[in-house]
């Protein structure tokens, strides 16, 4: 592949392509001596290049081969692709003849394919990649059959070559498209045969039917399961995030015993793992039923629940049976009510850090009333040290300590002060509070608040005494 194609393929993470560089480089740069920087060691060059932007790294990669090698280590250290796929893709010039006269073709992730082509054509670049994140938005896609093949090819041929990868995220967004794939790829079923009674059916037929039902279940529930991932093993992988896959990741988890962080945003079934699988797991994000099957016996200390309102008493009891106590609980994926929060505190009252997105009404008065009512709820978390309400947003808290004129800001700050004092009084272990306005209150501020409040209470009491009593004092 020519250099122009090589650098053009990185436009997903670099705004400047090689073709633009040849015409935009100043004359003073093109006339620099060829030995510039040759006396500097690679460690020093890497330290200097680490402070440059991607645009600057793309330019200095054209200076010399040595500078290019050092720049590529930084340019390809993290590859993050967020691609919105159209319903259909316009065909290339001259390709209409091969497409039967059609001017459009099924939607393809052009940026993803260009990046994959670059990494495949230049194997040395795969040694630099430490983070590889691919996210597709497929809401407008009409025919996802081609996307299925591309996703399979990425996991089968490209991912295994990233041997030094530390973080991998594959969010193909195809789990909702599996019914469409079923209609496109599965031939019409033959006419049904009247079933035999269970007592007369052969054992092999019953076993085959049970196996077919197990396969057809899939991760997304119902229909035929189309595998999007192929088995791979990455020795250095520590963080794995899978979204829109629609199938069980058990075979991948078994291949990565050193995995520390796992995110399964839309997989809502139990995982059938052995106790020796992922024994070092530290954090998990997913559905309660999945967390209940994963956390027991594992040292998970940070948990982020998706659809926490689906958690049952049995799920919560299993979640708390890990080998290490759960320290951080993130409930920002859904809106949480005080009733739900109190329900979760029955089993998770020992957490130290709590992140919540509250379900507030669209008036500031009701929002403040709800925040005040949370005093007794937060008191149930006896070991709580940090409370983060910043995910809470919307018109209900648009002015709480944030927007508005100066008088409104002072009023909201006073309201936050009152809430902070009340919460820290009900929960003595609380050290830090972040309100929906993104205003953070720490322990030192809270101590001053408590002191000022006590002084003000004494002054109010003094002023309310009769004049004769005050003269005696």
Short mmCIF file of C-alpha atoms in Angstrom, two decimals:
data_model
loop_
_atom_site.label_atom_id
_atom_site.label_comp_id
_atom_site.label_asym_id
_atom_site.label_seq_id
_atom_site.Cartn_x
_atom_site.Cartn_y
_atom_site.Cartn_z
CA UNK A 1 0.00 0.00 0.00
CA UNK A 2 1.43 3.43 -0.88
CA UNK A 3 2.14 5.88 1.94
CA UNK A 4 -0.74 8.09 0.90
CA UNK A 5 -3.22 5.27 1.54
CA UNK A 6 -1.47 4.41 4.78
CA UNK A 7 -1.83 7.84 6.33
CA UNK A 8 -5.23 8.43 4.79
CA UNK A 9 -6.52 5.40 6.71
CA UNK A 10 -5.76 7.11 10.00
CA UNK A 11 -8.08 10.03 9.41
CA UNK A 12 -10.50 8.46 11.89
CA UNK A 13 -8.17 9.55 14.68
CA UNK A 14 -6.06 12.14 12.86
CA UNK A 15 -7.69 15.10 11.12
CA UNK A 16 -4.83 15.56 8.66
CA UNK A 17 -4.07 13.07 5.90
CA UNK A 18 -0.82 12.53 4.04
CA UNK A 19 -2.13 13.94 0.77
CA UNK A 20 -2.89 17.24 2.51
CA UNK A 21 0.53 17.38 4.10
CA UNK A 22 2.47 17.51 0.85
CA UNK A 23 0.77 20.74 -0.18
CA UNK A 24 0.43 22.34 3.26
CA UNK A 25 3.96 21.91 4.64
CA UNK A 26 5.85 25.22 4.81
CA UNK A 27 8.97 25.63 2.73
CA UNK A 28 11.16 26.04 5.82
CA UNK A 29 10.23 22.52 6.95
CA UNK A 30 10.98 20.92 3.60
CA UNK A 31 14.46 22.48 3.56
CA UNK A 32 15.50 21.32 7.03
CA UNK A 33 18.69 19.26 7.18
CA UNK A 34 18.11 15.52 6.84
CA UNK A 35 20.17 14.75 9.95
CA UNK A 36 17.85 16.79 12.21
CA UNK A 37 17.24 14.87 15.46
CA UNK A 38 19.48 11.95 14.56
CA UNK A 39 21.64 12.60 17.62
CA UNK A 40 18.68 12.35 20.01
CA UNK A 41 17.96 8.96 21.57
CA UNK A 42 14.60 7.33 20.93
CA UNK A 43 13.60 7.73 24.56
CA UNK A 44 14.03 11.50 24.33
CA UNK A 45 12.18 11.69 21.02
CA UNK A 46 9.32 9.68 22.49
CA UNK A 47 9.14 11.99 25.51
CA UNK A 48 9.04 15.05 23.23
CA UNK A 49 6.49 13.57 20.83
CA UNK A 50 4.27 12.56 23.74
CA UNK A 51 3.39 16.25 24.24
CA UNK A 52 2.36 16.81 20.62
CA UNK A 53 -1.09 16.67 19.12
CA UNK A 54 -2.13 14.04 16.60
CA UNK A 55 -2.00 16.65 13.85
CA UNK A 56 1.61 17.48 14.74
CA UNK A 57 2.54 13.80 15.00
CA UNK A 58 1.14 13.20 11.52
CA UNK A 59 3.34 15.98 10.16
CA UNK A 60 6.58 15.01 11.87
CA UNK A 61 6.09 11.43 10.67
CA UNK A 62 7.09 12.76 7.22
CA UNK A 63 10.46 14.09 8.37
CA UNK A 64 12.40 10.85 8.45
CA UNK A 65 11.97 7.12 8.93
CA UNK A 66 13.22 7.34 12.48
CA UNK A 67 10.80 10.11 13.39
CA UNK A 68 8.03 8.24 11.64
CA UNK A 69 8.67 5.11 13.71
CA UNK A 70 8.54 7.09 16.97
CA UNK A 71 5.45 8.99 15.89
CA UNK A 72 3.63 5.81 14.90
CA UNK A 73 4.07 4.38 18.39
CA UNK A 74 1.96 7.25 19.73
CA UNK A 75 -0.45 7.52 16.83
CA UNK A 76 -1.44 3.88 17.03
CA UNK A 77 -1.27 3.52 20.80
CA UNK A 78 -5.06 4.05 21.07
CA UNK A 79 -7.50 3.52 18.20
CA UNK A 80 -11.05 4.65 18.95
CA UNK A 81 -13.63 4.52 16.16
CA UNK A 82 -17.17 5.87 16.60
CA UNK A 83 -19.00 5.35 13.32
CA UNK A 84 -22.59 6.14 12.46
CA UNK A 85 -23.65 3.85 9.61
CA UNK A 86 -26.15 5.11 7.01
CA UNK A 87 -29.04 3.04 5.73
CA UNK A 88 -27.18 2.38 2.49
CA UNK A 89 -23.77 3.34 1.08
CA UNK A 90 -23.24 5.02 -2.27
CA UNK A 91 -21.31 2.79 -4.64
CA UNK A 92 -17.86 3.76 -5.81
CA UNK A 93 -17.42 5.38 -9.22
CA UNK A 94 -17.50 2.73 -11.90
CA UNK A 95 -18.84 0.07 -9.55
CA UNK A 96 -22.43 0.27 -10.76
CA UNK A 97 -21.61 -2.18 -13.55
CA UNK A 98 -20.55 -4.83 -11.03
CA UNK A 99 -23.58 -4.11 -8.80
CA UNK A 100 -26.08 -4.79 -11.56
CA UNK A 101 -26.67 -1.11 -12.25
CA UNK A 102 -27.42 -0.24 -8.62
CA UNK A 103 -26.14 3.14 -7.49
CA UNK A 104 -26.12 2.10 -3.81
CA UNK A 105 -24.91 -0.92 -1.90
CA UNK A 106 -25.54 -2.26 1.62
CA UNK A 107 -24.19 -0.06 4.40
CA UNK A 108 -20.54 -0.65 5.26
CA UNK A 109 -18.35 0.83 8.01
CA UNK A 110 -15.91 2.62 5.72
CA UNK A 111 -13.73 4.08 8.51
CA UNK A 112 -13.46 0.74 10.28
CA UNK A 113 -12.54 -1.07 7.09
CA UNK A 114 -9.89 1.50 6.22
CA UNK A 115 -8.30 1.17 9.65
CA UNK A 116 -8.37 -2.62 9.52
CA UNK A 117 -6.80 -2.56 6.06
CA UNK A 118 -3.96 -0.38 7.34
CA UNK A 119 -3.23 -2.64 10.29
CA UNK A 120 -3.38 -5.74 8.11
CA UNK A 121 -1.10 -4.27 5.45
CA UNK A 122 1.47 -3.05 8.00
CA UNK A 123 1.83 -5.79 10.65
CA UNK A 124 4.43 -3.78 12.59
CA UNK A 125 1.71 -1.28 13.56
CA UNK A 126 -0.22 -3.94 15.48
CA UNK A 127 2.62 -4.09 18.02
CA UNK A 128 1.94 -0.48 19.03
CA UNK A 129 -1.81 -0.81 19.65
CA UNK A 130 -2.76 -0.90 23.32
CA UNK A 131 -6.39 0.20 23.07
CA UNK A 132 -8.75 -0.80 20.27
CA UNK A 133 -12.36 0.43 20.52
CA UNK A 134 -14.88 0.06 17.70
CA UNK A 135 -18.43 1.37 18.10
CA UNK A 136 -21.10 1.22 15.42
CA UNK A 137 -24.48 2.93 15.42
CA UNK A 138 -26.69 0.78 13.21
CA UNK A 139 -30.15 2.23 13.82
CA UNK A 140 -30.59 3.30 10.20
CA UNK A 141 -29.09 0.18 8.58
CA UNK A 142 -31.53 -1.67 6.32
CA UNK A 143 -29.52 -4.80 5.51
CA UNK A 144 -27.12 -5.88 8.30
CA UNK A 145 -25.96 -9.09 6.61
CA UNK A 146 -22.71 -7.55 5.35
CA UNK A 147 -22.04 -6.03 8.76
CA UNK A 148 -22.25 -9.49 10.29
CA UNK A 149 -19.51 -10.77 8.02
CA UNK A 150 -17.32 -7.75 8.71
CA UNK A 151 -17.74 -8.13 12.48
CA UNK A 152 -16.84 -11.81 12.27
CA UNK A 153 -13.77 -11.03 10.19
CA UNK A 154 -12.57 -8.38 12.66
CA UNK A 155 -12.71 -10.75 15.61
CA UNK A 156 -11.25 -13.65 13.62
CA UNK A 157 -8.38 -12.06 11.70
CA UNK A 158 -7.55 -8.64 13.15
CA UNK A 159 -8.08 -8.84 16.92
CA UNK A 160 -5.78 -11.87 17.42
CA UNK A 161 -2.90 -9.91 15.86
CA UNK A 162 -3.08 -7.19 18.54
CA UNK A 163 -0.94 -9.22 20.92
CA UNK A 164 -0.07 -6.28 23.21
CA UNK A 165 -3.63 -5.03 23.56
CA UNK A 166 -4.67 -3.86 27.04
CA UNK A 167 -8.20 -2.62 26.35
CA UNK A 168 -10.69 -3.96 23.81
CA UNK A 169 -14.21 -2.71 23.11
CA UNK A 170 -16.41 -4.14 20.38
CA UNK A 171 -19.80 -2.45 20.16
CA UNK A 172 -21.19 -3.61 16.85
CA UNK A 173 -24.83 -2.80 17.67
CA UNK A 174 -26.14 -5.85 15.87
CA UNK A 175 -28.01 -7.60 18.65
CA UNK A 176 -31.21 -5.73 17.76
CA UNK A 177 -30.65 -6.58 14.11
CA UNK A 178 -30.57 -10.36 14.61
CA UNK A 179 -34.28 -10.77 13.69
CA UNK A 180 -33.54 -9.03 10.39
CA UNK A 181 -30.55 -11.30 9.87
CA UNK A 182 -32.78 -14.27 10.55
CA UNK A 183 -35.11 -13.23 7.74
CA UNK A 184 -32.27 -12.50 5.35
CA UNK A 185 -29.99 -15.47 5.90
CA UNK A 186 -32.20 -18.34 6.98
CA UNK A 187 -34.04 -20.17 4.18
CA UNK A 188 -37.75 -20.80 4.57
CA UNK A 189 -38.48 -23.67 6.91
CA UNK A 190 -39.98 -26.86 5.45
CA UNK A 191 -43.59 -27.72 6.24
CA UNK A 192 -43.93 -28.81 9.84
CA UNK A 193 -44.17 -32.49 10.63
CA UNK A 194 -46.79 -33.49 13.18
CA UNK A 195 -44.88 -34.19 16.39
CA UNK A 196 -45.00 -37.57 18.07
CA UNK A 197 -46.05 -37.90 21.67
CA UNK A 198 -43.20 -37.54 24.11
CA UNK A 199 -43.47 -41.18 25.11
CA UNK A 200 -43.02 -42.35 21.49
CA UNK A 201 -40.39 -39.85 20.37
CA UNK A 202 -36.84 -41.23 20.07
CA UNK A 203 -34.34 -40.05 22.66
CA UNK A 204 -32.07 -38.61 19.99
CA UNK A 205 -34.90 -36.46 18.64
CA UNK A 206 -35.62 -35.04 22.08
CA UNK A 207 -31.93 -34.33 22.68
CA UNK A 208 -31.58 -32.64 19.30
CA UNK A 209 -34.62 -30.47 19.99
CA UNK A 210 -33.21 -29.47 23.36
CA UNK A 211 -29.85 -28.62 21.77
CA UNK A 212 -31.55 -26.56 19.07
CA UNK A 213 -33.50 -24.66 21.69
CA UNK A 214 -30.28 -23.98 23.63
CA UNK A 215 -28.53 -22.68 20.52
CA UNK A 216 -31.47 -20.64 19.39
CA UNK A 217 -31.75 -18.82 22.69
CA UNK A 218 -28.86 -16.44 22.04
CA UNK A 219 -27.83 -13.58 24.29
CA UNK A 220 -30.50 -11.23 23.03
CA UNK A 221 -33.30 -13.67 23.64
CA UNK A 222 -35.36 -15.51 21.02
CA UNK A 223 -34.65 -16.44 17.45
CA UNK A 224 -31.55 -17.90 15.92
CA UNK A 225 -28.14 -17.01 17.34
CA UNK A 226 -25.60 -15.66 14.84
CA UNK A 227 -22.07 -15.78 16.30
CA UNK A 228 -20.36 -12.43 15.86
CA UNK A 229 -17.19 -13.28 17.76
CA UNK A 230 -14.56 -15.91 17.16
CA UNK A 231 -12.32 -17.28 19.93
CA UNK A 232 -9.16 -15.24 20.50
CA UNK A 233 -6.51 -14.99 23.18
CA UNK A 234 -4.73 -11.75 24.09
CA UNK A 235 -2.20 -12.27 26.89
CA UNK A 236 -2.04 -8.60 27.93
CA UNK A 237 -5.79 -7.91 27.86
CA UNK A 238 -7.03 -6.29 31.08
CA UNK A 239 -10.23 -4.49 30.01
CA UNK A 240 -12.95 -6.01 27.81
CA UNK A 241 -16.23 -4.35 26.76
CA UNK A 242 -18.76 -6.10 24.53
CA UNK A 243 -22.00 -4.45 23.38
CA UNK A 244 -24.48 -5.42 20.71
CA UNK A 245 -22.99 -8.90 20.38
CA UNK A 246 -26.03 -10.96 21.33
CA UNK A 247 -24.15 -14.11 22.32
CA UNK A 248 -22.54 -15.47 25.42
CA UNK A 249 -18.92 -14.31 25.97
CA UNK A 250 -18.05 -17.33 28.10
CA UNK A 251 -15.59 -18.82 25.60
CA UNK A 252 -13.74 -15.49 25.45
CA UNK A 253 -13.63 -15.05 29.22
CA UNK A 254 -12.13 -18.51 29.69
CA UNK A 255 -9.23 -17.50 27.44
CA UNK A 256 -8.34 -14.43 29.54
CA UNK A 257 -7.63 -15.34 33.16
CA UNK A 258 -5.80 -12.04 33.73
CA UNK A 259 -8.85 -9.90 32.87
CA UNK A 260 -9.48 -7.12 35.41
CA UNK A 261 -12.42 -5.10 34.00
CA UNK A 262 -15.47 -6.43 32.17
CA UNK A 263 -18.41 -4.58 30.61
CA UNK A 264 -21.42 -6.41 29.16
CA UNK A 265 -23.90 -3.64 28.57
CA UNK A 266 -26.72 -5.60 26.92
CA UNK A 267 -26.14 -9.24 27.86
CA UNK A 268 -28.92 -10.20 30.30
CA UNK A 269 -28.37 -13.88 31.04
CA UNK A 270 -26.35 -15.75 33.66
CA UNK A 271 -22.78 -16.71 32.82
CA UNK A 272 -21.80 -20.35 33.19
CA UNK A 273 -18.19 -20.02 34.29
CA UNK A 274 -15.88 -22.16 36.35
CA UNK A 275 -14.42 -20.77 39.59
CA UNK A 276 -11.02 -20.65 37.86
CA UNK A 277 -12.29 -18.35 35.09
CA UNK A 278 -11.38 -14.64 35.37
CA UNK A 279 -10.16 -15.06 38.97
CA UNK A 280 -8.65 -11.53 39.12
CA UNK A 281 -11.72 -9.57 38.04
CA UNK A 282 -11.93 -6.18 39.79
CA UNK A 283 -14.85 -4.36 38.14
CA UNK A 284 -18.00 -5.32 36.23
CA UNK A 285 -20.78 -3.50 34.41
CA UNK A 286 -23.93 -5.31 33.34
CA UNK A 287 -27.34 -6.63 34.28
CA UNK A 288 -28.06 -7.78 37.84
CA UNK A 289 -28.72 -11.38 36.80
CA UNK A 290 -25.36 -11.49 35.01
CA UNK A 291 -23.57 -9.92 37.96
CA UNK A 292 -25.17 -12.45 40.31
CA UNK A 293 -23.62 -15.31 38.34
CA UNK A 294 -20.21 -13.66 37.99
CA UNK A 295 -19.36 -11.97 41.29
CA UNK A 296 -19.54 -14.91 43.74
CA UNK A 297 -16.03 -16.02 44.63
CA UNK A 298 -14.33 -13.22 42.68
CA UNK A 299 -12.63 -10.09 44.06
CA UNK A 300 -14.90 -7.56 42.32
CA UNK A 301 -14.80 -4.23 44.15
CA UNK A 302 -16.51 -1.92 41.62
CA UNK A 303 -19.97 -2.71 40.25
CA UNK A 304 -22.06 -0.78 37.73
CA UNK A 305 -25.60 -2.11 37.32
CA UNK A 306 -27.68 -1.78 34.16
CA UNK A 307 -31.44 -1.98 34.74
CA UNK A 308 -30.94 -2.27 38.47
CA UNK A 309 -34.72 -2.24 38.95
CA UNK A 310 -34.70 -5.85 37.69
CA UNK A 311 -32.56 -7.02 40.60
CA UNK A 312 -34.18 -9.63 42.83
CA UNK A 313 -33.39 -10.47 46.43
CA UNK A 314 -31.57 -13.57 45.25
CA UNK A 315 -29.49 -11.55 42.77
CA UNK A 316 -28.46 -9.05 45.42
CA UNK A 317 -27.55 -11.80 47.85
CA UNK A 318 -25.31 -13.42 45.23
CA UNK A 319 -23.72 -10.08 44.33
CA UNK A 320 -22.54 -9.62 47.90
CA UNK A 321 -20.90 -13.07 48.05
CA UNK A 322 -17.65 -12.08 46.33
CA UNK A 323 -14.24 -12.86 47.76
CA UNK A 324 -13.69 -9.11 48.41
CA UNK A 325 -16.22 -6.62 49.77
CA UNK A 326 -17.88 -4.41 47.18
CA UNK A 327 -16.61 -0.84 47.56
CA UNK A 328 -18.08 1.11 44.62
CA UNK A 329 -21.64 0.99 43.26
CA UNK A 330 -22.61 2.86 40.08
CA UNK A 331 -26.34 3.29 39.41
CA UNK A 332 -26.03 6.03 36.79
CA UNK A 333 -27.26 3.85 33.92
CA UNK A 334 -30.94 4.31 34.88
CA UNK A 335 -33.01 6.76 36.87
CA UNK A 336 -33.22 5.65 40.50
CA UNK A 337 -36.04 6.44 42.91
CA UNK A 338 -35.67 6.59 46.71
CA UNK A 339 -37.74 3.40 47.00
CA UNK A 340 -35.38 1.52 44.70
CA UNK A 341 -32.34 2.95 46.46
CA UNK A 342 -33.66 1.83 49.84
CA UNK A 343 -34.34 -1.63 48.38
CA UNK A 344 -30.75 -1.93 47.17
CA UNK A 345 -29.40 -0.76 50.53
CA UNK A 346 -30.69 -3.91 52.20
CA UNK A 347 -27.84 -5.93 50.70
CA UNK A 348 -25.38 -3.27 49.52
CA UNK A 349 -25.27 -1.01 52.57
CA UNK A 350 -21.53 -1.55 53.01
CA UNK A 351 -20.41 0.25 49.81
CA UNK A 352 -18.04 3.18 50.21
CA UNK A 353 -18.69 5.05 46.94
CA UNK A 354 -22.14 5.53 45.45
CA UNK A 355 -22.94 7.09 42.07
CA UNK A 356 -26.63 7.70 41.38
CA UNK A 357 -28.79 9.25 38.69
CA UNK A 358 -31.93 10.29 40.50
CA UNK A 359 -35.38 10.34 38.94
CA UNK A 360 -36.41 13.95 39.55
CA UNK A 361 -39.55 15.72 38.47
CA UNK A 362 -39.51 18.75 36.19
CA UNK A 363 -39.75 21.38 38.92
CA UNK A 364 -36.99 22.66 41.13
CA UNK A 365 -39.24 22.56 44.20
CA UNK A 366 -39.98 18.84 43.84
CA UNK A 367 -36.32 18.14 43.10
CA UNK A 368 -35.22 19.77 46.35
CA UNK A 369 -37.93 17.93 48.25
CA UNK A 370 -36.66 14.62 46.91
CA UNK A 371 -33.07 15.47 47.79
CA UNK A 372 -34.16 16.31 51.31
CA UNK A 373 -36.05 13.02 51.64
CA UNK A 374 -32.88 11.10 50.75
CA UNK A 375 -31.38 11.82 54.17
CA UNK A 376 -32.85 8.70 55.73
CA UNK A 377 -32.01 6.64 52.63
CA UNK A 378 -28.32 7.58 52.68
CA UNK A 379 -28.21 6.84 56.40
CA UNK A 380 -28.71 3.16 55.53
CA UNK A 381 -25.27 3.13 53.83
CA UNK A 382 -23.31 3.06 57.08
CA UNK A 383 -19.88 2.96 55.40
CA UNK A 384 -20.50 5.55 52.67
CA UNK A 385 -17.55 7.87 52.05
CA UNK A 386 -18.36 9.39 48.67
CA UNK A 387 -21.68 10.30 47.02
CA UNK A 388 -21.86 11.36 43.38
CA UNK A 389 -25.16 12.76 42.08
CA UNK A 390 -23.64 14.42 39.01
CA UNK A 391 -25.32 12.04 36.50
CA UNK A 392 -28.66 13.53 37.55
CA UNK A 393 -29.70 16.10 34.98
CA UNK A 394 -32.59 17.76 33.25
CA UNK A 395 -34.84 20.74 33.90
CA UNK A 396 -35.44 19.60 37.47
CA UNK A 397 -31.97 20.60 38.61
CA UNK A 398 -30.99 23.09 35.92
CA UNK A 399 -30.24 25.75 38.49
CA UNK A 400 -29.13 23.80 41.57
CA UNK A 401 -25.81 25.45 42.28
CA UNK A 402 -25.16 26.08 38.60
CA UNK A 403 -26.93 28.31 36.09
CA UNK A 404 -28.94 31.44 36.74
CA UNK A 405 -28.17 34.87 38.10
CA UNK A 406 -26.05 35.60 41.15
CA UNK A 407 -28.98 35.56 43.58
CA UNK A 408 -30.12 32.19 42.28
CA UNK A 409 -26.61 30.76 42.57
CA UNK A 410 -26.34 31.95 46.16
CA UNK A 411 -29.73 30.49 46.96
CA UNK A 412 -28.85 27.15 45.41
CA UNK A 413 -25.49 27.10 47.17
CA UNK A 414 -27.25 27.66 50.48
CA UNK A 415 -29.63 24.79 49.68
CA UNK A 416 -26.71 22.50 48.86
CA UNK A 417 -25.08 23.56 52.11
CA UNK A 418 -28.17 22.56 54.06
CA UNK A 419 -28.42 19.20 52.29
CA UNK A 420 -24.73 18.50 52.78
CA UNK A 421 -24.95 19.15 56.52
CA UNK A 422 -28.06 16.96 56.83
CA UNK A 423 -26.58 14.05 54.88
CA UNK A 424 -23.25 14.13 56.69
CA UNK A 425 -25.06 14.28 59.98
CA UNK A 426 -27.11 11.18 59.11
CA UNK A 427 -24.10 9.36 57.63
CA UNK A 428 -21.00 10.20 59.74
CA UNK A 429 -18.63 8.34 57.39
CA UNK A 430 -19.53 10.58 54.41
CA UNK A 431 -16.52 12.63 53.27
CA UNK A 432 -17.38 13.94 49.80
CA UNK A 433 -20.60 14.89 47.99
CA UNK A 434 -20.99 15.89 44.35
CA UNK A 435 -24.35 17.49 43.63
CA UNK A 436 -26.22 17.43 40.29
CA UNK A 437 -24.77 20.90 39.63
CA UNK A 438 -21.28 19.29 39.59
CA UNK A 439 -20.43 21.22 42.78
CA UNK A 440 -18.24 19.09 45.07
CA UNK A 441 -18.24 19.38 48.85
CA UNK A 442 -15.35 17.78 50.73
CA UNK A 443 -14.81 16.95 54.38
CA UNK A 444 -12.99 20.20 55.21
CA UNK A 445 -15.85 22.23 53.77
CA UNK A 446 -18.38 20.11 55.62
CA UNK A 447 -16.59 20.58 58.93
CA UNK A 448 -16.68 24.35 58.42
CA UNK A 449 -20.35 24.10 57.52
CA UNK A 450 -21.14 22.15 60.66
CA UNK A 451 -19.21 24.66 62.76
CA UNK A 452 -20.94 27.65 61.13
CA UNK A 453 -24.32 25.99 61.55
CA UNK A 454 -23.68 25.34 65.24
CA UNK A 455 -22.55 28.94 65.80
CA UNK A 456 -25.57 30.26 63.95
CA UNK A 457 -27.87 28.07 66.06
CA UNK A 458 -26.32 29.46 69.25
CA UNK A 459 -26.71 33.02 68.00
CA UNK A 460 -30.32 32.42 67.05
CA UNK A 461 -30.99 30.97 70.47
CA UNK A 462 -29.28 33.94 72.14
CA UNK A 463 -31.29 36.44 70.14
CA UNK A 464 -34.54 34.66 70.97
CA UNK A 465 -34.00 34.86 74.74
CA UNK A 466 -35.75 37.61 76.74
CA UNK A 467 -33.72 40.74 77.51
CA UNK A 468 -33.56 39.86 81.24
CA UNK A 469 -32.08 36.45 80.49
CA UNK A 470 -29.47 37.90 78.15
CA UNK A 471 -28.40 40.42 80.80
CA UNK A 472 -27.75 37.56 83.19
CA UNK A 473 -25.53 35.92 80.57
#
